[in-house]
Short mmCIF file of C-alpha atoms and ligand atoms in Angstrom, two decimals:
data_model
loop_
_atom_site.label_atom_id
_atom_site.label_comp_id
_atom_site.label_asym_id
_atom_site.label_seq_id
_atom_site.Cartn_x
_atom_site.Cartn_y
_atom_site.Cartn_z
CA MET A 126 -9.27 15.98 -16.55
CA THR A 127 -9.73 13.46 -13.74
CA LYS A 128 -6.71 12.25 -11.84
CA ASP A 129 -6.22 8.57 -11.09
CA PHE A 130 -4.09 7.06 -8.35
CA LEU A 131 -2.96 3.72 -9.75
CA ARG A 132 0.59 3.85 -8.39
CA LEU A 133 2.34 6.15 -5.94
CA TRP A 134 4.32 7.71 -8.81
CA ASP A 135 1.04 9.23 -10.11
CA LEU A 136 1.56 11.86 -7.41
CA GLY A 137 4.55 14.18 -7.26
CA SER A 138 6.69 14.71 -4.17
CA GLU A 139 4.88 17.92 -3.30
CA GLU A 140 1.43 16.34 -3.59
CA ILE A 141 2.51 13.41 -1.42
CA GLY A 142 3.94 15.85 1.13
CA ASP A 143 0.62 17.76 1.12
CA ILE A 144 -1.37 14.56 1.66
CA ILE A 145 0.85 13.55 4.59
CA GLU A 146 0.53 16.97 6.24
CA ARG A 147 -3.23 17.02 5.68
CA ALA A 148 -3.58 13.44 7.00
CA ILE A 149 -1.66 14.37 10.16
CA GLY A 150 -3.98 17.38 10.54
CA LEU A 151 -7.12 15.29 10.01
CA LYS A 152 -5.86 12.80 12.60
CA ALA A 153 -5.45 15.67 15.07
CA GLY A 154 -9.08 16.68 14.45
CA ALA A 155 -8.72 19.47 11.88
CA ASP A 156 -11.98 20.29 10.06
CA ALA A 157 -13.92 17.61 11.93
CA GLY A 158 -17.47 17.65 10.61
CA LYS A 159 -16.49 19.32 7.33
CA CYS A 160 -18.04 17.26 4.53
CA PRO A 161 -16.30 17.77 1.16
CA LEU A 162 -17.88 14.59 -0.26
CA ILE A 163 -21.45 15.54 0.58
CA GLY A 164 -23.79 14.22 -2.11
CA LYS A 165 -21.03 12.09 -3.64
CA SER A 166 -20.84 8.31 -3.99
CA ILE A 167 -17.57 6.40 -4.15
CA GLY A 168 -17.53 2.80 -5.41
CA LEU A 169 -15.36 0.07 -3.93
CA LEU A 170 -14.96 -2.75 -6.44
CA PHE A 171 -13.03 -5.53 -4.70
CA GLU A 172 -11.94 -8.79 -6.33
CA LYS A 173 -9.89 -9.84 -3.28
CA PRO A 174 -10.69 -9.84 0.44
CA SER A 175 -9.77 -6.86 2.61
CA THR A 176 -10.03 -5.72 6.20
CA ARG A 177 -8.09 -2.44 6.36
CA THR A 178 -8.54 -1.03 2.85
CA ARG A 179 -12.25 -1.69 2.63
CA ILE A 180 -13.21 -0.52 6.09
CA SER A 181 -10.90 2.51 6.20
CA PHE A 182 -12.27 3.69 2.84
CA GLU A 183 -15.90 3.05 3.82
CA VAL A 184 -15.50 4.88 7.13
CA GLY A 185 -13.38 7.66 5.61
CA ILE A 186 -15.91 8.32 2.83
CA TYR A 187 -18.71 8.44 5.41
CA GLN A 188 -16.71 10.82 7.63
CA LEU A 189 -16.22 13.15 4.63
CA GLY A 190 -19.98 13.19 4.02
CA GLY A 191 -20.06 10.76 1.08
CA GLN A 192 -21.62 7.35 0.44
CA PRO A 193 -19.47 4.24 -0.10
CA VAL A 194 -20.85 1.55 -2.45
CA TYR A 195 -19.14 -1.84 -2.01
CA MET A 196 -19.19 -4.32 -4.92
CA THR A 197 -17.65 -7.72 -5.66
CA PRO A 198 -17.51 -9.62 -8.97
CA ALA A 199 -19.88 -12.26 -7.59
CA GLU A 200 -22.58 -9.67 -6.98
CA THR A 201 -22.12 -7.73 -10.22
CA GLN A 202 -22.19 -8.71 -13.88
CA ILE A 203 -18.34 -8.75 -13.92
CA GLY A 204 -18.58 -12.22 -12.43
CA ARG A 205 -20.71 -13.24 -15.43
CA GLY A 206 -18.27 -11.85 -17.98
CA GLU A 207 -19.27 -8.20 -18.51
CA SER A 208 -16.14 -6.47 -19.75
CA VAL A 209 -13.93 -4.24 -17.62
CA ALA A 210 -14.41 -1.43 -20.15
CA ASP A 211 -18.23 -1.58 -20.05
CA THR A 212 -18.24 -1.87 -16.26
CA ALA A 213 -16.01 1.20 -15.92
CA ARG A 214 -18.10 3.22 -18.35
CA VAL A 215 -21.37 2.37 -16.64
CA LEU A 216 -20.13 2.80 -13.06
CA SER A 217 -18.65 6.20 -13.83
CA ARG A 218 -22.14 7.40 -14.86
CA TYR A 219 -23.30 6.84 -11.26
CA LEU A 220 -20.23 7.30 -9.10
CA ASP A 221 -17.84 10.18 -8.37
CA GLY A 222 -14.80 7.95 -7.84
CA ILE A 223 -13.97 4.23 -7.70
CA VAL A 224 -11.51 2.27 -5.56
CA VAL A 225 -10.55 -1.00 -7.28
CA ARG A 226 -8.78 -3.99 -5.72
CA THR A 227 -7.79 -6.55 -8.32
CA TYR A 228 -5.14 -9.01 -9.56
CA GLU A 229 -3.44 -7.89 -12.81
CA HIS A 230 -2.36 -4.26 -12.75
CA ALA A 231 -3.15 -4.06 -16.50
CA LYS A 232 -6.81 -4.68 -15.67
CA LEU A 233 -6.81 -1.68 -13.35
CA GLU A 234 -5.22 0.44 -16.09
CA ASP A 235 -7.89 -0.78 -18.52
CA PHE A 236 -10.56 0.15 -15.99
CA ALA A 237 -9.06 3.63 -15.53
CA ARG A 238 -8.83 4.20 -19.30
CA HIS A 239 -12.58 3.69 -19.61
CA SER A 240 -13.63 5.46 -16.42
CA GLU A 241 -14.71 9.09 -16.47
CA VAL A 242 -14.19 9.48 -12.72
CA PRO A 243 -10.98 9.09 -10.65
CA VAL A 244 -9.85 5.50 -10.10
CA ILE A 245 -7.86 4.62 -6.96
CA ASN A 246 -5.81 1.44 -6.70
CA GLY A 247 -6.89 -0.38 -3.56
CA LEU A 248 -4.17 -3.01 -4.27
CA SER A 249 -3.16 -4.82 -7.44
CA ASP A 250 -0.57 -7.56 -7.85
CA LEU A 251 1.96 -4.85 -8.77
CA HIS A 252 1.23 -1.86 -6.52
CA HIS A 253 -0.35 -0.88 -3.22
CA PRO A 254 -0.09 2.93 -3.27
CA CYS A 255 -2.66 3.68 -0.54
CA GLN A 256 -0.56 1.53 1.78
CA ALA A 257 2.53 3.55 0.84
CA LEU A 258 0.79 6.83 1.69
CA SER A 259 -0.01 5.55 5.16
CA ASP A 260 3.52 4.13 5.50
CA LEU A 261 5.04 7.53 4.70
CA MET A 262 2.66 9.27 7.08
CA THR A 263 3.61 6.82 9.84
CA MET A 264 7.36 7.30 9.24
CA LYS A 265 6.91 11.09 9.31
CA GLU A 266 4.83 10.89 12.47
CA LYS A 267 7.29 8.61 14.29
CA LYS A 268 10.62 9.89 12.99
CA GLY A 269 9.81 13.53 12.18
CA ARG A 270 11.35 13.37 8.70
CA LEU A 271 11.42 11.32 5.50
CA GLU A 272 14.44 12.59 3.56
CA GLY A 273 17.41 10.33 4.20
CA LEU A 274 15.50 7.97 6.49
CA LYS A 275 17.06 4.48 6.36
CA VAL A 276 14.35 1.92 5.64
CA ALA A 277 14.97 -1.84 5.34
CA TYR A 278 12.31 -3.99 3.70
CA ILE A 279 12.83 -7.69 4.40
CA GLY A 280 11.03 -10.33 2.32
CA ASP A 281 9.05 -10.60 -0.88
CA GLY A 282 9.56 -8.04 -3.67
CA ASN A 283 5.79 -7.73 -4.04
CA ASN A 284 3.19 -4.98 -4.49
CA VAL A 285 3.99 -3.44 -1.07
CA ALA A 286 7.74 -3.44 -1.85
CA ASN A 287 7.12 -1.87 -5.27
CA SER A 288 5.09 0.97 -3.78
CA LEU A 289 7.70 1.45 -1.05
CA MET A 290 10.37 1.85 -3.76
CA GLU A 291 8.27 4.57 -5.38
CA ALA A 292 7.88 6.16 -1.94
CA ALA A 293 11.69 6.18 -1.65
CA GLY A 294 12.06 7.78 -5.09
CA ARG A 295 9.49 10.48 -4.41
CA MET A 296 10.35 11.32 -0.79
CA GLY A 297 14.10 10.67 -0.58
CA LEU A 298 14.15 7.54 1.57
CA SER A 299 17.24 5.38 1.57
CA LEU A 300 15.67 1.96 1.01
CA ASN A 301 17.38 -1.42 1.27
CA ILE A 302 15.37 -4.41 0.10
CA ALA A 303 16.55 -7.89 1.13
CA CYS A 304 14.90 -10.74 -0.78
CA PRO A 305 15.80 -14.21 -2.04
CA GLU A 306 16.92 -14.64 -5.64
CA GLY A 307 13.92 -14.77 -7.96
CA TYR A 308 11.71 -12.69 -5.63
CA GLU A 309 13.02 -9.24 -6.50
CA PRO A 310 10.66 -6.27 -6.91
CA ASP A 311 9.45 -5.21 -10.35
CA PRO A 312 12.46 -4.07 -12.46
CA ASP A 313 10.60 -1.26 -14.28
CA THR A 314 9.37 0.14 -10.98
CA LEU A 315 12.89 -0.10 -9.57
CA GLU A 316 14.25 1.90 -12.51
CA LEU A 317 11.55 4.55 -12.09
CA ALA A 318 12.14 4.77 -8.34
CA ARG A 319 15.88 5.17 -8.92
CA SER A 320 15.21 8.11 -11.24
CA GLY A 321 13.84 9.98 -8.22
CA ARG A 322 15.29 11.49 -5.06
CA GLY A 323 15.94 8.45 -2.92
CA GLU A 324 18.23 5.48 -3.08
CA VAL A 325 17.08 1.86 -3.55
CA LEU A 326 19.40 -1.13 -3.11
CA ILE A 327 18.47 -4.77 -3.68
CA LEU A 328 20.41 -7.09 -1.36
CA ARG A 329 20.33 -10.75 -0.36
CA ASP A 330 21.40 -10.55 3.28
CA PRO A 331 18.64 -9.33 5.65
CA LYS A 332 21.22 -8.32 8.28
CA GLU A 333 23.14 -6.21 5.81
CA ALA A 334 19.88 -4.57 4.71
CA ALA A 335 18.83 -3.86 8.31
CA GLY A 336 22.22 -2.38 9.27
CA ARG A 337 21.71 0.95 11.12
CA ALA A 338 18.10 1.12 9.83
CA ASP A 339 15.59 3.62 11.24
CA VAL A 340 12.69 1.51 9.99
CA VAL A 341 12.43 -2.24 9.41
CA TYR A 342 9.44 -3.29 7.32
CA THR A 343 8.01 -6.59 6.15
CA ASP A 344 4.97 -8.10 4.45
CA VAL A 345 3.55 -11.60 4.08
CA TRP A 346 5.53 -14.29 2.26
CA VAL A 347 2.40 -15.48 0.44
CA SER A 348 0.31 -12.74 -1.13
CA MET A 349 -3.32 -13.08 -2.19
CA GLY A 350 -3.44 -15.22 -5.33
CA GLN A 351 -0.19 -17.08 -4.52
CA GLU A 352 -1.72 -19.72 -2.25
CA GLU A 353 -0.64 -22.59 -4.52
CA GLU A 354 3.02 -21.65 -4.03
CA ALA A 355 2.68 -21.30 -0.26
CA GLU A 356 4.92 -24.20 0.77
CA LYS A 357 7.69 -23.29 -1.67
CA ARG A 358 7.57 -19.66 -0.57
CA ARG A 359 7.77 -20.57 3.12
CA ARG A 360 10.97 -22.50 2.38
CA LYS A 361 12.50 -19.75 0.24
CA PHE A 362 11.75 -16.99 2.75
CA SER A 363 12.65 -18.80 5.98
CA ALA A 364 15.77 -16.66 6.49
CA TYR A 365 13.83 -13.44 5.84
CA GLN A 366 12.11 -13.00 9.18
CA ILE A 367 11.97 -9.92 11.39
CA ASN A 368 13.08 -11.20 14.79
CA SER A 369 15.11 -9.98 17.75
CA SER A 370 18.43 -11.09 16.25
CA LEU A 371 17.80 -9.11 13.05
CA LEU A 372 16.78 -6.00 14.99
CA LEU A 373 20.17 -5.97 16.77
CA CYS A 374 21.64 -4.75 13.45
CA ALA A 375 19.27 -1.78 13.26
CA LYS A 376 19.42 1.50 15.19
CA GLU A 377 18.43 1.30 18.84
CA ASP A 378 15.30 3.39 18.22
CA VAL A 379 14.26 1.44 15.10
CA ILE A 380 10.53 1.16 14.42
CA VAL A 381 9.00 -2.00 12.98
CA MET A 382 6.34 -1.76 10.30
CA HIS A 383 4.06 -4.29 8.61
CA CYS A 384 1.13 -3.53 6.30
CA LEU A 385 -0.87 -6.40 7.90
CA PRO A 386 -2.32 -9.00 7.91
CA ALA A 387 0.65 -10.58 9.74
CA TYR A 388 1.55 -14.24 10.10
CA ARG A 389 3.37 -14.55 13.41
CA GLY A 390 6.25 -17.00 13.22
CA GLU A 391 6.63 -16.51 9.45
CA GLU A 392 7.72 -13.06 8.25
CA ILE A 393 7.78 -11.65 11.81
CA THR A 394 7.89 -13.12 15.32
CA GLY A 395 4.99 -12.51 17.67
CA GLU A 396 7.47 -11.04 20.16
CA ILE A 397 8.53 -8.27 17.76
CA LEU A 398 5.05 -7.61 16.39
CA GLU A 399 3.74 -7.10 19.93
CA GLY A 400 6.91 -5.44 21.21
CA PRO A 401 7.73 -1.77 21.93
CA ARG A 402 9.35 -1.15 18.52
CA SER A 403 6.23 -2.16 16.58
CA VAL A 404 4.05 0.63 15.17
CA VAL A 405 1.83 -1.63 13.06
CA PHE A 406 -1.50 -0.61 14.57
CA ASP A 407 -0.76 3.12 14.22
CA GLN A 408 0.26 2.34 10.66
CA ALA A 409 -3.08 0.55 10.09
CA GLU A 410 -5.00 3.46 11.64
CA ASN A 411 -3.18 5.90 9.37
CA ARG A 412 -4.76 4.24 6.32
CA LEU A 413 -7.96 6.05 7.31
CA HIS A 414 -6.40 9.51 7.65
CA ALA A 415 -4.14 9.27 4.58
CA GLN A 416 -6.99 8.04 2.35
CA LYS A 417 -9.29 10.83 3.55
CA ALA A 418 -6.60 13.34 2.54
CA LEU A 419 -6.24 11.53 -0.81
CA LEU A 420 -10.00 11.63 -1.46
CA GLU A 421 -10.10 15.36 -0.65
CA MET A 422 -7.39 15.90 -3.28
CA LEU A 423 -8.80 13.65 -6.04
CA ILE A 424 -12.58 13.87 -5.82
CA LYS A 425 -13.88 17.18 -7.17
N1 CP B 1125 -2.83 -3.72 4.39
C1 CP B 1125 -3.96 -3.98 3.70
O1 CP B 1125 -4.18 -3.53 2.59
O2 CP B 1125 -4.83 -4.77 4.37
P1 CP B 1125 -6.19 -5.37 3.81
O3 CP B 1125 -5.84 -6.45 2.81
O4 CP B 1125 -6.89 -5.90 5.01
O5 CP B 1125 -6.97 -4.28 3.14
N1 NVA B 1126 1.28 -8.40 -0.43
C1 NVA B 1126 0.02 -8.63 0.23
C2 NVA B 1126 -0.49 -7.37 0.84
C3 NVA B 1126 -1.74 -7.52 1.63
C4 NVA B 1126 -2.24 -6.22 2.16
C5 NVA B 1126 -0.99 -9.20 -0.77
O1 NVA B 1126 -0.99 -8.74 -1.92
O2 NVA B 1126 -1.72 -10.10 -0.41
#
């Protein structure tokens, strides 16, 4: 039986804990030069642009001894209408695992149903689980614990927020999400996350959400595929910015996180992004280590 990673919930708390520990070890240089993916090829099928996910996977696969194979719809027959099912069946005859970045989450599930090798979600409209692994690793690294950590997510209830809710449910975070009405995270994911160990509250007031927070987190107001709504979204989210006034509500040693790319002056001020509380570049680096630990676990 192959194991897919389409949403964070696909892994249990113990497995996530193991990945974080292993990722911290890999970052510190454990088993450098050990090549568990030797002779293996991992596909990267990307329907949206990417800087971090693509490059951290390509480099991570190479560092583990494997070969990354990057594909886009325009350069494959998908762009000319070959079905998801046929593509998945064919690619899994060549590859040992596939990372897919796409729009509809249902398409990713369809792909995984027809794939005979593990499928990893490299971001869909609904989830961004690889991001959540690196987020948890970064919180553990900076704060020394996850259970009971107070995390405030300010902004759009999007894929990053959904995966963060699942992270709360699995690892016992106390998560406050502040978003405007109509931009809440996915209700089914919220229910699932609430069935777990953590606590997830949906609030309107960013200052209330950030009260005594250990971590303040945000993401873009306009996700990939939402460009047509950009102006409306900028209006709706204007009060949902991480800035110095908001951070006064949080704990003095609060850390600021952002999955990147960031739009300075929109969801976060340049001052805060570049300031001493920001850990965003460590968080971006941790994508590499966390995904290497994930690949070691999934690719047999
Ligand atoms: N955070 C993240 O997934 O970035 P990319 O879109 O650059 O991969
Ligand atoms: N929510 C953003 C995340 C980018 C990494 C998007 O989907 O575009």
